[in-house]
mmCIF file of C-alpha atoms and ligand atoms in Angstrom:
data_model
loop_
_atom_site.group_PDB
_atom_site.id
_atom_site.type_symbol
_atom_site.label_atom_id
_atom_site.label_comp_id
_atom_site.label_asym_id
_atom_site.label_seq_id
_atom_site.Cartn_x
_atom_site.Cartn_y
_atom_site.Cartn_z
ATOM 1 C CA UNK K 1 46.008 -13.111 -1.422
ATOM 2 C CA UNK K 2 44.965 -17.553 -2.234
ATOM 3 C CA UNK K 3 45.297 -18.417 -5.642
ATOM 4 C CA UNK K 4 41.730 -18.610 -7.526
ATOM 5 C CA UNK K 5 40.553 -21.415 -9.767
ATOM 6 C CA UNK K 6 41.164 -19.968 -12.579
ATOM 7 C CA UNK K 7 38.762 -22.496 -14.313
ATOM 8 C CA UNK K 8 35.954 -19.797 -13.036
ATOM 9 C CA UNK K 9 37.668 -17.434 -15.393
ATOM 10 C CA UNK K 10 36.788 -19.081 -18.721
ATOM 11 C CA UNK K 11 33.384 -19.239 -18.091
ATOM 12 C CA UNK K 12 31.049 -17.012 -20.499
ATOM 13 C CA UNK K 13 29.296 -14.067 -17.734
ATOM 14 C CA UNK K 14 25.679 -15.989 -17.499
ATOM 15 C CA UNK K 15 24.696 -14.922 -21.292
ATOM 16 C CA UNK K 16 21.319 -16.104 -21.494
ATOM 17 C CA UNK K 17 19.179 -14.660 -18.742
ATOM 18 C CA UNK K 18 20.739 -11.601 -18.107
ATOM 19 C CA UNK K 19 20.403 -10.354 -21.353
ATOM 20 C CA UNK K 20 17.182 -11.178 -21.281
ATOM 21 C CA UNK K 21 16.217 -9.415 -18.358
ATOM 22 C CA UNK K 22 18.444 -6.240 -19.893
ATOM 23 C CA UNK K 23 16.145 -6.689 -23.209
ATOM 24 C CA UNK K 24 12.861 -6.388 -20.720
ATOM 25 C CA UNK K 25 13.997 -3.687 -18.547
ATOM 26 C CA UNK K 26 14.432 -1.407 -21.720
ATOM 27 C CA UNK K 27 11.289 -2.434 -23.007
ATOM 28 C CA UNK K 28 9.325 -1.496 -19.967
ATOM 29 C CA UNK K 29 11.450 1.417 -19.380
ATOM 30 C CA UNK K 30 10.907 2.990 -23.120
ATOM 31 C CA UNK K 31 7.160 1.167 -22.713
ATOM 32 C CA UNK K 32 5.606 2.329 -19.340
ATOM 33 C CA UNK K 33 2.134 1.022 -20.092
ATOM 34 C CA UNK K 34 3.320 -2.706 -21.361
ATOM 35 C CA UNK K 35 5.182 -3.491 -17.994
ATOM 36 C CA UNK K 36 1.955 -5.038 -16.355
ATOM 37 C CA UNK K 37 0.647 -6.471 -19.149
ATOM 38 C CA UNK K 38 3.984 -8.217 -19.688
ATOM 39 C CA UNK K 39 3.639 -11.883 -19.569
ATOM 40 C CA UNK K 40 6.569 -14.382 -19.022
ATOM 41 C CA UNK K 41 7.394 -17.478 -20.630
ATOM 42 C CA UNK K 42 10.744 -18.018 -20.346
ATOM 43 C CA UNK K 43 12.223 -19.440 -17.350
ATOM 44 C CA UNK K 44 11.691 -22.821 -16.755
ATOM 45 C CA UNK K 45 10.133 -23.096 -13.523
ATOM 46 C CA UNK K 46 6.785 -24.254 -12.010
ATOM 47 C CA UNK K 47 4.162 -21.891 -11.397
ATOM 48 C CA UNK K 48 0.972 -24.073 -9.367
ATOM 49 C CA UNK K 49 1.016 -24.804 -6.033
ATOM 50 C CA UNK K 50 2.476 -27.763 -4.322
ATOM 51 C CA UNK K 51 0.100 -30.632 -4.022
ATOM 52 C CA UNK K 52 -2.088 -30.566 -0.695
ATOM 53 C CA UNK K 53 -0.810 -34.640 0.007
ATOM 54 C CA UNK K 54 2.976 -33.300 -0.179
ATOM 55 C CA UNK K 55 2.185 -30.373 2.125
ATOM 56 C CA UNK K 56 0.503 -32.329 4.564
ATOM 57 C CA UNK K 57 3.039 -34.948 4.726
ATOM 58 C CA UNK K 58 5.328 -32.337 5.175
ATOM 59 C CA UNK K 59 3.630 -30.822 7.879
ATOM 60 C CA UNK K 60 3.159 -33.813 10.247
ATOM 61 C CA UNK K 61 7.186 -34.421 9.466
ATOM 62 C CA UNK K 62 7.680 -30.615 10.936
ATOM 63 C CA UNK K 63 5.320 -31.739 13.759
ATOM 64 C CA UNK K 64 7.043 -35.010 14.527
ATOM 65 C CA UNK K 65 10.417 -32.632 14.477
ATOM 66 C CA UNK K 66 8.584 -30.876 17.666
ATOM 67 C CA UNK K 67 8.240 -34.229 19.742
ATOM 68 C CA UNK K 68 11.175 -35.326 21.866
ATOM 69 C CA UNK K 69 9.945 -38.965 21.025
ATOM 70 C CA UNK K 70 9.615 -38.337 17.146
ATOM 71 C CA UNK K 71 12.359 -35.790 16.904
ATOM 72 C CA UNK K 72 15.209 -36.801 14.333
ATOM 73 C CA UNK K 73 18.600 -35.328 13.762
ATOM 74 C CA UNK K 74 20.903 -36.374 10.884
ATOM 75 C CA UNK K 75 19.213 -38.493 8.707
ATOM 76 C CA UNK K 76 21.122 -41.250 6.308
ATOM 77 C CA UNK K 77 23.768 -39.330 3.958
ATOM 78 C CA UNK K 78 22.087 -41.311 0.883
ATOM 79 C CA UNK K 79 18.268 -40.494 1.946
ATOM 80 C CA UNK K 80 15.592 -42.300 4.040
ATOM 81 C CA UNK K 81 14.965 -46.099 3.192
ATOM 82 C CA UNK K 82 11.212 -45.185 2.912
ATOM 83 C CA UNK K 83 12.147 -42.519 -0.230
ATOM 84 C CA UNK K 84 14.301 -44.817 -1.510
ATOM 85 C CA UNK K 85 11.890 -47.711 -1.260
ATOM 86 C CA UNK K 86 8.729 -45.523 -2.983
ATOM 87 C CA UNK K 87 10.932 -44.606 -6.111
ATOM 88 C CA UNK K 88 11.986 -48.098 -6.548
ATOM 89 C CA UNK K 89 8.878 -49.540 -6.409
ATOM 90 C CA UNK K 90 7.144 -46.898 -8.411
ATOM 91 C CA UNK K 91 9.048 -45.886 -10.598
ATOM 92 C CA UNK K 92 12.017 -48.676 -11.511
ATOM 93 C CA UNK K 93 10.058 -51.738 -10.719
ATOM 94 C CA UNK K 94 9.830 -53.185 -14.470
ATOM 95 C CA UNK K 95 13.643 -52.249 -14.994
ATOM 96 C CA UNK K 96 15.140 -53.745 -11.343
ATOM 97 C CA UNK K 97 16.682 -50.771 -10.071
ATOM 98 C CA UNK K 98 17.110 -51.683 -5.925
ATOM 99 C CA UNK K 99 16.505 -49.030 -3.432
ATOM 100 C CA UNK K 100 20.357 -48.837 -2.593
ATOM 101 C CA UNK K 101 20.931 -47.529 -5.809
ATOM 102 C CA UNK K 102 18.875 -44.811 -5.597
ATOM 103 C CA UNK K 103 20.758 -41.830 -3.914
ATOM 104 C CA UNK K 104 18.526 -38.816 -2.729
ATOM 105 C CA UNK K 105 19.798 -35.203 -2.920
ATOM 106 C CA UNK K 106 18.363 -31.767 -2.978
ATOM 107 C CA UNK K 107 18.241 -31.036 -6.513
ATOM 108 C CA UNK K 108 19.309 -32.635 -9.997
ATOM 109 C CA UNK K 109 21.229 -29.799 -10.548
ATOM 110 C CA UNK K 110 23.559 -30.213 -7.935
ATOM 111 C CA UNK K 111 23.781 -33.728 -9.211
ATOM 112 C CA UNK K 112 24.180 -33.247 -12.132
ATOM 113 C CA UNK K 113 27.426 -30.852 -11.751
ATOM 114 C CA UNK K 114 28.701 -32.879 -8.667
ATOM 115 C CA UNK K 115 28.739 -36.052 -10.419
ATOM 116 C CA UNK K 116 32.066 -34.844 -12.284
ATOM 117 C CA UNK K 117 34.084 -35.078 -8.855
ATOM 118 C CA UNK K 118 33.757 -39.053 -9.230
ATOM 119 C CA UNK K 119 35.446 -38.694 -12.416
ATOM 120 C CA UNK K 120 39.128 -37.613 -13.334
ATOM 121 C CA UNK K 121 41.098 -35.821 -15.865
ATOM 122 C CA UNK K 122 41.073 -36.408 -19.273
ATOM 123 C CA UNK K 123 37.697 -37.518 -20.034
ATOM 124 C CA UNK K 124 36.345 -36.522 -23.482
ATOM 125 C CA UNK K 125 33.184 -35.213 -22.628
ATOM 126 C CA UNK K 126 30.141 -35.101 -25.253
ATOM 127 C CA UNK K 127 26.996 -32.676 -24.763
ATOM 128 C CA UNK K 128 24.290 -32.084 -27.056
ATOM 129 C CA UNK K 129 23.420 -28.353 -28.497
ATOM 130 C CA UNK K 130 21.175 -26.601 -27.453
ATOM 131 C CA UNK K 131 22.223 -27.933 -24.181
ATOM 132 C CA UNK K 132 20.944 -27.400 -20.541
ATOM 133 C CA UNK K 133 23.555 -24.771 -20.018
ATOM 134 C CA UNK K 134 24.505 -26.473 -15.945
ATOM 135 C CA UNK K 135 26.452 -29.266 -17.514
ATOM 136 C CA UNK K 136 28.859 -26.964 -19.887
ATOM 137 C CA UNK K 137 29.174 -24.824 -17.043
ATOM 138 C CA UNK K 138 30.243 -27.480 -14.476
ATOM 139 C CA UNK K 139 33.022 -29.119 -16.519
ATOM 140 C CA UNK K 140 34.520 -25.695 -17.353
ATOM 141 C CA UNK K 141 34.521 -25.345 -13.500
ATOM 142 C CA UNK K 142 36.320 -29.077 -13.062
ATOM 143 C CA UNK K 143 38.842 -27.872 -15.928
ATOM 144 C CA UNK K 144 37.557 -30.581 -18.570
ATOM 145 C CA UNK K 145 37.564 -27.592 -21.142
ATOM 146 C CA UNK K 146 39.787 -25.258 -22.579
ATOM 147 C CA UNK K 147 38.512 -21.530 -23.586
ATOM 148 C CA UNK K 148 35.412 -20.162 -24.972
ATOM 149 C CA UNK K 149 35.327 -19.099 -28.853
ATOM 150 C CA UNK K 150 33.786 -16.205 -29.846
ATOM 151 C CA UNK K 151 30.448 -18.074 -30.042
ATOM 152 C CA UNK K 152 30.591 -19.555 -26.557
ATOM 153 C CA UNK K 153 31.754 -23.154 -27.951
ATOM 154 C CA UNK K 154 34.623 -24.786 -25.242
ATOM 155 C CA UNK K 155 37.582 -26.397 -26.717
ATOM 156 C CA UNK K 156 37.494 -30.265 -25.651
ATOM 157 C CA UNK K 157 34.184 -30.440 -25.506
ATOM 158 C CA UNK K 158 32.946 -32.724 -28.443
ATOM 159 C CA UNK K 159 29.632 -30.910 -29.790
ATOM 160 C CA UNK K 160 26.323 -33.137 -30.632
ATOM 161 C CA UNK K 161 24.267 -30.889 -33.118
ATOM 162 C CA UNK K 162 20.538 -31.504 -32.392
ATOM 163 C CA UNK K 163 18.332 -30.378 -35.665
ATOM 164 C CA UNK K 164 15.230 -30.708 -36.814
ATOM 165 C CA UNK K 165 16.788 -33.088 -39.323
ATOM 166 C CA UNK K 166 17.969 -35.610 -36.061
ATOM 167 C CA UNK K 167 14.511 -34.972 -34.578
ATOM 168 C CA UNK K 168 16.967 -33.396 -32.040
ATOM 169 C CA UNK K 169 18.511 -36.550 -30.945
ATOM 170 C CA UNK K 170 22.207 -36.198 -31.770
ATOM 171 C CA UNK K 171 23.828 -38.910 -34.452
ATOM 172 C CA UNK K 172 26.255 -41.414 -32.746
ATOM 173 C CA UNK K 173 29.630 -39.802 -32.491
ATOM 174 C CA UNK K 174 32.413 -40.867 -35.027
ATOM 175 C CA UNK K 175 35.020 -40.556 -32.321
ATOM 176 C CA UNK K 176 35.067 -42.176 -28.823
ATOM 177 C CA UNK K 177 34.323 -40.470 -26.092
ATOM 178 C CA UNK K 178 33.980 -40.927 -22.611
ATOM 179 C CA UNK K 179 30.704 -39.127 -20.748
ATOM 180 C CA UNK K 180 27.689 -38.505 -22.456
ATOM 181 C CA UNK K 181 25.040 -35.954 -21.340
ATOM 182 C CA UNK K 182 21.784 -36.776 -22.710
ATOM 183 C CA UNK K 183 18.534 -35.483 -21.461
ATOM 184 C CA UNK K 184 14.668 -36.835 -22.434
ATOM 185 C CA UNK K 185 12.599 -35.378 -22.551
ATOM 186 C CA UNK K 186 14.599 -32.551 -23.582
ATOM 187 C CA UNK K 187 14.693 -29.293 -22.023
ATOM 188 C CA UNK K 188 14.312 -26.848 -24.097
ATOM 189 C CA UNK K 189 13.619 -28.707 -27.379
ATOM 190 C CA UNK K 190 11.097 -30.661 -25.951
ATOM 191 C CA UNK K 191 12.070 -33.673 -28.006
ATOM 192 C CA UNK K 192 11.725 -37.476 -26.589
ATOM 193 C CA UNK K 193 14.554 -40.201 -27.707
ATOM 194 C CA UNK K 194 12.856 -43.175 -29.035
ATOM 195 C CA UNK K 195 13.762 -47.089 -28.075
ATOM 196 C CA UNK K 196 15.588 -47.561 -31.216
ATOM 197 C CA UNK K 197 17.990 -44.280 -30.501
ATOM 198 C CA UNK K 198 18.561 -44.798 -26.966
ATOM 199 C CA UNK K 199 19.462 -48.639 -28.277
ATOM 200 C CA UNK K 200 22.415 -47.347 -30.286
ATOM 201 C CA UNK K 201 23.460 -44.937 -27.675
ATOM 202 C CA UNK K 202 23.702 -47.886 -25.331
ATOM 203 C CA UNK K 203 25.611 -49.796 -27.576
ATOM 204 C CA UNK K 204 28.103 -47.078 -28.622
ATOM 205 C CA UNK K 205 28.758 -46.595 -24.627
ATOM 206 C CA UNK K 206 29.127 -49.928 -23.985
ATOM 207 C CA UNK K 207 31.759 -50.463 -26.817
ATOM 208 C CA UNK K 208 33.667 -47.283 -26.125
ATOM 209 C CA UNK K 209 33.723 -48.425 -22.362
ATOM 210 C CA UNK K 210 31.725 -44.524 -22.392
ATOM 211 C CA UNK K 211 29.131 -43.558 -19.251
ATOM 212 C CA UNK K 212 25.490 -41.696 -20.457
ATOM 213 C CA UNK K 213 24.396 -39.182 -18.138
ATOM 214 C CA UNK K 214 20.521 -39.506 -18.439
ATOM 215 C CA UNK K 215 18.607 -36.652 -17.466
ATOM 216 C CA UNK K 216 15.079 -37.666 -16.712
ATOM 217 C CA UNK K 217 13.596 -34.913 -15.394
ATOM 218 C CA UNK K 218 10.716 -34.358 -17.180
ATOM 219 C CA UNK K 219 9.806 -37.969 -17.424
ATOM 220 C CA UNK K 220 6.317 -37.489 -15.646
ATOM 221 C CA UNK K 221 5.601 -35.466 -18.851
ATOM 222 C CA UNK K 222 5.647 -38.590 -21.367
ATOM 223 C CA UNK K 223 2.653 -38.851 -22.519
ATOM 224 C CA UNK K 224 2.969 -41.411 -25.588
ATOM 225 C CA UNK K 225 2.804 -44.697 -24.719
ATOM 226 C CA UNK K 226 6.264 -45.755 -26.496
ATOM 227 C CA UNK K 227 8.727 -43.346 -25.367
ATOM 228 C CA UNK K 228 11.007 -44.446 -22.954
ATOM 229 C CA UNK K 229 10.958 -43.112 -19.300
ATOM 230 C CA UNK K 230 14.517 -44.106 -17.886
ATOM 231 C CA UNK K 231 17.660 -45.192 -19.351
ATOM 232 C CA UNK K 232 17.434 -48.315 -17.569
ATOM 233 C CA UNK K 233 14.613 -49.863 -20.046
ATOM 234 C CA UNK K 234 17.582 -50.616 -22.383
ATOM 235 C CA UNK K 235 19.186 -53.831 -21.911
ATOM 236 C CA UNK K 236 22.528 -53.020 -20.997
ATOM 237 C CA UNK K 237 22.649 -49.664 -19.780
ATOM 238 C CA UNK K 238 23.178 -50.402 -15.767
ATOM 239 C CA UNK K 239 27.054 -51.289 -17.312
ATOM 240 C CA UNK K 240 26.784 -47.878 -18.934
ATOM 241 C CA UNK K 241 24.319 -45.275 -17.591
ATOM 242 C CA UNK K 242 23.701 -42.990 -14.505
ATOM 243 C CA UNK K 243 20.468 -41.132 -14.427
ATOM 244 C CA UNK K 244 19.441 -37.736 -12.860
ATOM 245 C CA UNK K 245 16.167 -37.461 -12.005
ATOM 246 C CA UNK K 246 13.804 -34.462 -9.830
ATOM 247 C CA UNK K 247 10.710 -34.055 -7.920
ATOM 248 C CA UNK K 248 10.985 -30.159 -9.450
ATOM 249 C CA UNK K 249 8.979 -30.633 -12.465
ATOM 250 C CA UNK K 250 6.293 -33.000 -11.063
ATOM 251 C CA UNK K 251 5.495 -32.391 -8.034
ATOM 252 C CA UNK K 252 6.571 -28.903 -8.232
ATOM 253 C CA UNK K 253 9.509 -28.897 -6.193
ATOM 254 C CA UNK K 254 11.449 -26.033 -7.512
ATOM 255 C CA UNK K 255 11.357 -23.942 -4.253
ATOM 256 C CA UNK K 256 11.288 -27.219 -1.921
ATOM 257 C CA UNK K 257 14.281 -28.648 -3.430
ATOM 258 C CA UNK K 258 14.720 -33.008 -3.695
ATOM 259 C CA UNK K 259 15.914 -35.326 -6.492
ATOM 260 C CA UNK K 260 17.352 -38.368 -6.865
ATOM 261 C CA UNK K 261 20.368 -40.203 -8.709
ATOM 262 C CA UNK K 262 20.396 -43.452 -9.803
ATOM 263 C CA UNK K 263 23.448 -45.099 -10.292
ATOM 264 C CA UNK K 264 23.745 -49.238 -10.962
ATOM 265 C CA UNK K 265 26.199 -51.285 -8.759
ATOM 266 C CA UNK K 266 27.090 -52.938 -12.219
ATOM 267 C CA UNK K 267 28.521 -49.679 -13.284
ATOM 268 C CA UNK K 268 32.386 -49.484 -13.129
ATOM 269 C CA UNK K 269 35.191 -46.850 -14.109
ATOM 270 C CA UNK K 270 38.990 -47.413 -13.927
ATOM 271 C CA UNK K 271 41.734 -46.219 -11.749
ATOM 272 C CA UNK K 272 44.818 -44.537 -12.966
ATOM 273 C CA UNK K 273 46.541 -48.286 -13.543
ATOM 274 C CA UNK K 274 43.659 -50.148 -15.113
ATOM 275 C CA UNK K 275 42.121 -51.529 -12.207
ATOM 276 C CA UNK K 276 37.609 -51.059 -12.459
ATOM 277 C CA UNK K 277 36.611 -48.715 -9.495
ATOM 278 C CA UNK K 278 32.530 -49.181 -8.827
ATOM 279 C CA UNK K 279 31.055 -45.830 -9.292
ATOM 280 C CA UNK K 280 28.287 -46.355 -6.621
ATOM 281 C CA UNK K 281 30.938 -46.853 -4.283
ATOM 282 C CA UNK K 282 32.476 -44.144 -5.136
ATOM 283 C CA UNK K 283 29.470 -41.928 -5.531
ATOM 284 C CA UNK K 284 28.817 -43.061 -1.634
ATOM 285 C CA UNK K 285 31.787 -42.212 -0.362
ATOM 286 C CA UNK K 286 31.626 -38.732 -1.916
ATOM 287 C CA UNK K 287 27.664 -38.491 -0.813
ATOM 288 C CA UNK K 288 28.614 -39.046 2.704
ATOM 289 C CA UNK K 289 31.893 -37.117 3.071
ATOM 290 C CA UNK K 290 30.152 -33.993 1.249
ATOM 291 C CA UNK K 291 26.520 -34.347 1.711
ATOM 292 C CA UNK K 292 24.443 -35.093 4.803
ATOM 293 C CA UNK K 293 21.053 -35.924 3.364
ATOM 294 C CA UNK K 294 17.735 -33.930 2.497
ATOM 295 C CA UNK K 295 16.191 -32.696 5.040
ATOM 296 C CA UNK K 296 13.479 -34.808 7.101
ATOM 297 C CA UNK K 297 10.407 -32.697 5.952
ATOM 298 C CA UNK K 298 11.029 -32.502 2.280
ATOM 299 C CA UNK K 299 11.761 -36.358 2.181
ATOM 300 C CA UNK K 300 8.319 -37.162 3.326
ATOM 301 C CA UNK K 301 7.082 -34.391 1.099
ATOM 302 C CA UNK K 302 8.166 -36.748 -1.720
ATOM 303 C CA UNK K 303 7.544 -39.782 -0.527
ATOM 304 C CA UNK K 304 3.951 -38.317 -0.581
ATOM 305 C CA UNK K 305 3.888 -37.872 -4.588
ATOM 306 C CA UNK K 306 3.561 -41.568 -4.496
ATOM 307 C CA UNK K 307 0.619 -41.898 -2.185
ATOM 308 C CA UNK K 308 -2.364 -42.509 -4.090
ATOM 309 C CA UNK K 309 -3.799 -38.648 -3.556
ATOM 310 C CA UNK K 310 -0.369 -37.816 -4.849
ATOM 311 C CA UNK K 311 -0.608 -39.825 -8.084
ATOM 312 C CA UNK K 312 -4.065 -37.603 -8.434
ATOM 313 C CA UNK K 313 -2.609 -34.692 -7.695
ATOM 314 C CA UNK K 314 0.718 -34.723 -9.794
ATOM 315 C CA UNK K 315 -1.370 -36.088 -12.610
ATOM 316 C CA UNK K 316 -3.561 -33.330 -12.529
ATOM 317 C CA UNK K 317 -0.817 -30.636 -12.738
ATOM 318 C CA UNK K 318 1.191 -32.672 -15.864
ATOM 319 C CA UNK K 319 -2.490 -32.578 -17.315
ATOM 320 C CA UNK K 320 -2.795 -28.862 -16.882
ATOM 321 C CA UNK K 321 0.606 -28.243 -18.045
ATOM 322 C CA UNK K 322 0.886 -30.096 -21.138
ATOM 323 C CA UNK K 323 -2.675 -28.497 -21.901
ATOM 324 C CA UNK K 324 -0.712 -25.154 -22.234
ATOM 325 C CA UNK K 325 1.754 -26.795 -24.200
ATOM 326 C CA UNK K 326 -0.949 -27.748 -26.697
ATOM 327 C CA UNK K 327 -2.902 -24.464 -26.703
ATOM 328 C CA UNK K 328 0.809 -23.000 -27.293
ATOM 329 C CA UNK K 329 1.827 -25.207 -30.205
ATOM 330 C CA UNK K 330 -1.925 -24.995 -31.866
ATOM 331 C CA UNK K 331 -1.382 -20.906 -32.059
ATOM 332 C CA UNK K 332 2.103 -21.139 -33.167
ATOM 333 C CA UNK K 333 1.391 -23.449 -35.923
ATOM 334 C CA UNK K 334 -1.798 -21.481 -36.768
ATOM 335 C CA UNK K 335 0.185 -18.920 -37.791
ATOM 336 C CA UNK K 336 2.190 -21.364 -40.049
ATOM 337 C CA UNK K 337 5.482 -21.349 -37.760
ATOM 338 C CA UNK K 338 7.222 -25.588 -37.371
ATOM 339 C CA UNK K 339 6.359 -26.384 -34.165
ATOM 340 C CA UNK K 340 8.581 -29.113 -32.068
ATOM 341 C CA UNK K 341 8.234 -30.655 -28.718
ATOM 342 C CA UNK K 342 4.991 -29.872 -26.091
ATOM 343 C CA UNK K 343 3.405 -33.257 -26.701
ATOM 344 C CA UNK K 344 5.946 -35.158 -24.308
ATOM 345 C CA UNK K 345 7.598 -31.970 -22.440
ATOM 346 C CA UNK K 346 6.438 -28.724 -21.155
ATOM 347 C CA UNK K 347 8.698 -26.883 -23.664
ATOM 348 C CA UNK K 348 7.085 -26.131 -27.181
ATOM 349 C CA UNK K 349 10.164 -25.275 -29.239
ATOM 350 C CA UNK K 350 9.658 -22.987 -32.582
ATOM 351 C CA UNK K 351 11.325 -22.076 -35.710
ATOM 352 C CA UNK K 352 11.543 -18.629 -36.087
ATOM 353 C CA UNK K 353 9.734 -16.658 -39.159
ATOM 354 C CA UNK K 354 11.963 -16.494 -42.164
ATOM 355 C CA UNK K 355 14.380 -14.397 -42.061
ATOM 356 C CA UNK K 356 13.971 -13.543 -38.170
ATOM 357 C CA UNK K 357 16.836 -15.361 -36.040
ATOM 358 C CA UNK K 358 16.322 -16.057 -32.322
ATOM 359 C CA UNK K 359 17.271 -12.761 -30.757
ATOM 360 C CA UNK K 360 15.038 -10.891 -33.691
ATOM 361 C CA UNK K 361 12.233 -13.314 -32.625
ATOM 362 C CA UNK K 362 12.617 -12.516 -28.687
ATOM 363 C CA UNK K 363 12.319 -8.625 -29.497
ATOM 364 C CA UNK K 364 9.237 -9.119 -31.654
ATOM 365 C CA UNK K 365 6.945 -11.362 -29.351
ATOM 366 C CA UNK K 366 7.855 -8.884 -25.999
ATOM 367 C CA UNK K 367 7.620 -5.488 -28.537
ATOM 368 C CA UNK K 368 4.544 -6.907 -30.444
ATOM 369 C CA UNK K 369 2.629 -9.187 -27.761
ATOM 370 C CA UNK K 370 4.612 -8.478 -24.355
ATOM 371 C CA UNK K 371 5.475 -11.944 -24.252
ATOM 372 C CA UNK K 372 9.126 -12.895 -23.198
ATOM 373 C CA UNK K 373 9.866 -16.253 -24.765
ATOM 374 C CA UNK K 374 13.299 -17.351 -24.399
ATOM 375 C CA UNK K 375 15.792 -17.381 -27.733
ATOM 376 C CA UNK K 376 16.987 -21.069 -28.675
ATOM 377 C CA UNK K 377 20.681 -19.359 -28.964
ATOM 378 C CA UNK K 378 20.658 -19.143 -25.950
ATOM 379 C CA UNK K 379 21.056 -22.269 -25.339
ATOM 380 C CA UNK K 380 24.065 -23.035 -27.986
ATOM 381 C CA UNK K 381 24.691 -22.261 -31.586
ATOM 382 C CA UNK K 382 22.698 -25.159 -33.174
ATOM 383 C CA UNK K 383 19.735 -23.236 -31.378
ATOM 384 C CA UNK K 384 19.325 -20.207 -33.451
ATOM 385 C CA UNK K 385 16.496 -19.798 -35.595
ATOM 386 C CA UNK K 386 14.561 -21.383 -32.440
ATOM 387 C CA UNK K 387 12.820 -20.270 -29.681
ATOM 388 C CA UNK K 388 11.273 -21.661 -26.561
ATOM 389 C CA UNK K 389 8.328 -20.819 -25.053
ATOM 390 C CA UNK K 390 7.408 -22.813 -21.457
ATOM 391 C CA UNK K 391 3.931 -24.139 -20.790
ATOM 392 C CA UNK K 392 4.792 -23.609 -17.223
ATOM 393 C CA UNK K 393 1.940 -20.841 -16.419
ATOM 394 C CA UNK K 394 -1.606 -20.604 -15.512
ATOM 395 C CA UNK K 395 -4.441 -21.360 -17.941
ATOM 396 C CA UNK K 396 -5.453 -17.920 -17.940
ATOM 397 C CA UNK K 397 -1.871 -16.325 -19.029
ATOM 398 C CA UNK K 398 -1.402 -19.191 -21.691
ATOM 399 C CA UNK K 399 -4.533 -18.215 -23.517
ATOM 400 C CA UNK K 400 -3.816 -14.385 -22.896
ATOM 401 C CA UNK K 401 -0.379 -15.242 -24.408
ATOM 402 C CA UNK K 402 -1.920 -17.518 -27.501
ATOM 403 C CA UNK K 403 -4.518 -14.480 -28.042
ATOM 404 C CA UNK K 404 -1.780 -12.282 -28.546
ATOM 405 C CA UNK K 405 0.461 -14.347 -30.572
ATOM 406 C CA UNK K 406 -2.605 -14.707 -33.202
ATOM 407 C CA UNK K 407 -3.101 -11.378 -33.281
ATOM 408 C CA UNK K 408 0.147 -9.616 -33.352
ATOM 409 C CA UNK K 409 2.010 -12.017 -34.990
ATOM 410 C CA UNK K 410 -0.198 -14.171 -37.264
HETATM 411 C C1 PLP P 1 14.465 -28.410 -14.228
HETATM 412 C C2 PLP P 1 15.346 -29.231 -14.479
HETATM 413 C C3 PLP P 1 16.408 -29.827 -13.450
HETATM 414 C C4 PLP P 1 15.603 -30.149 -12.655
HETATM 415 O O1 PLP P 1 16.839 -29.392 -11.594
HETATM 416 P P1 PLP P 1 16.333 -29.085 -9.715
HETATM 417 O O2 PLP P 1 17.790 -28.869 -9.281
HETATM 418 O O3 PLP P 1 16.215 -31.113 -9.117
HETATM 419 O O4 PLP P 1 15.448 -28.367 -9.704
HETATM 420 C C5 PLP P 1 17.262 -30.766 -13.812
HETATM 421 N N1 PLP P 1 17.416 -31.155 -15.370
HETATM 422 C C6 PLP P 1 16.927 -29.995 -16.464
HETATM 423 C C7 PLP P 1 17.094 -30.606 -18.058
HETATM 424 C C8 PLP P 1 15.826 -29.275 -15.934
HETATM 425 O O5 PLP P 1 15.670 -28.595 -17.276
#
């Protein structure tokens, strides 16, 4: 028998969502009359249909594929020029990122995991706590960690606690790290980082020759003018950061799949012998070898997000979800809870009532309001004492959730 990658054995057996499913099943079996009333505000998936402009562009692209004259086979591995140029123009013009620094893919989940392939062993890796679990698990798989302790914290990782005290933006570490994962607007806390905070992180990264992985999947949800939309708004970031963006949450592409990674040409790493090497070149090589490009109709659909109609449709989707977030924030405040997030992100992060922990709150919401939320502790030790409500839902469901929270938990 062949030898397996033993690192996979270190993974915690996908604890959060299976445990949620187990508790929901146990509850609905014991209370069959409540089963039909259950409203899910747990998983971070969009609910509203794909914009018309996107569907139209995809239909047209499929028809092109049915015609000898317009048929396209393999496309460029890094993505079609029409999409890379539309992204550069619409998202990064003011910060001077060019189309050839943008790599199209089929998802940010894959990109944030795959990016580790171009980095060698021995890097010190910092991740926030609570965190999007993909960052942790992909490092475990890559062999960048030791074993997990009884709290699920992996040896070898540097955890950066994000709490109400630091407004859910981690303090600059007092040790040297090589790779840092930051996600703003944040999943799960809904927090944003200020310009000053990002300036401090970029300064730290430059001083320590570190690279920041900046996950901006929720950029489109930013409502406040002074919140940075890209790490590249910060001077010097092109020498120390990679940014990940996705069409999943703004365009509703979670089922369609399209995302992109920005690697500035100025960004470098070091080889074993100390030579500086372009990370852009390494990622380009990796992409050409292991990826044959995102599907043509999907890239046409993604480009339609930047059409006049597409922009209006995306704005309406964002307005819908952020309207939900506002209602959810208000009802939690009304029943006396401390509420974070939900202003520039589709997640509302709520402090559990005195004496109730994350899972205790999960059970109360399930049993008393028949609403499924996500316990904060599932995203990391620092998430204990909080729960996350997702604003991805229909308005009718959110209004019903608010009624039930007020009635049963108020
Ligand atoms: C949803 C989400 C993404 C997007 O992932 P895709 O694979 O592009 O769907 C990336 N990062 C975070 C933190 C997310 O919540």
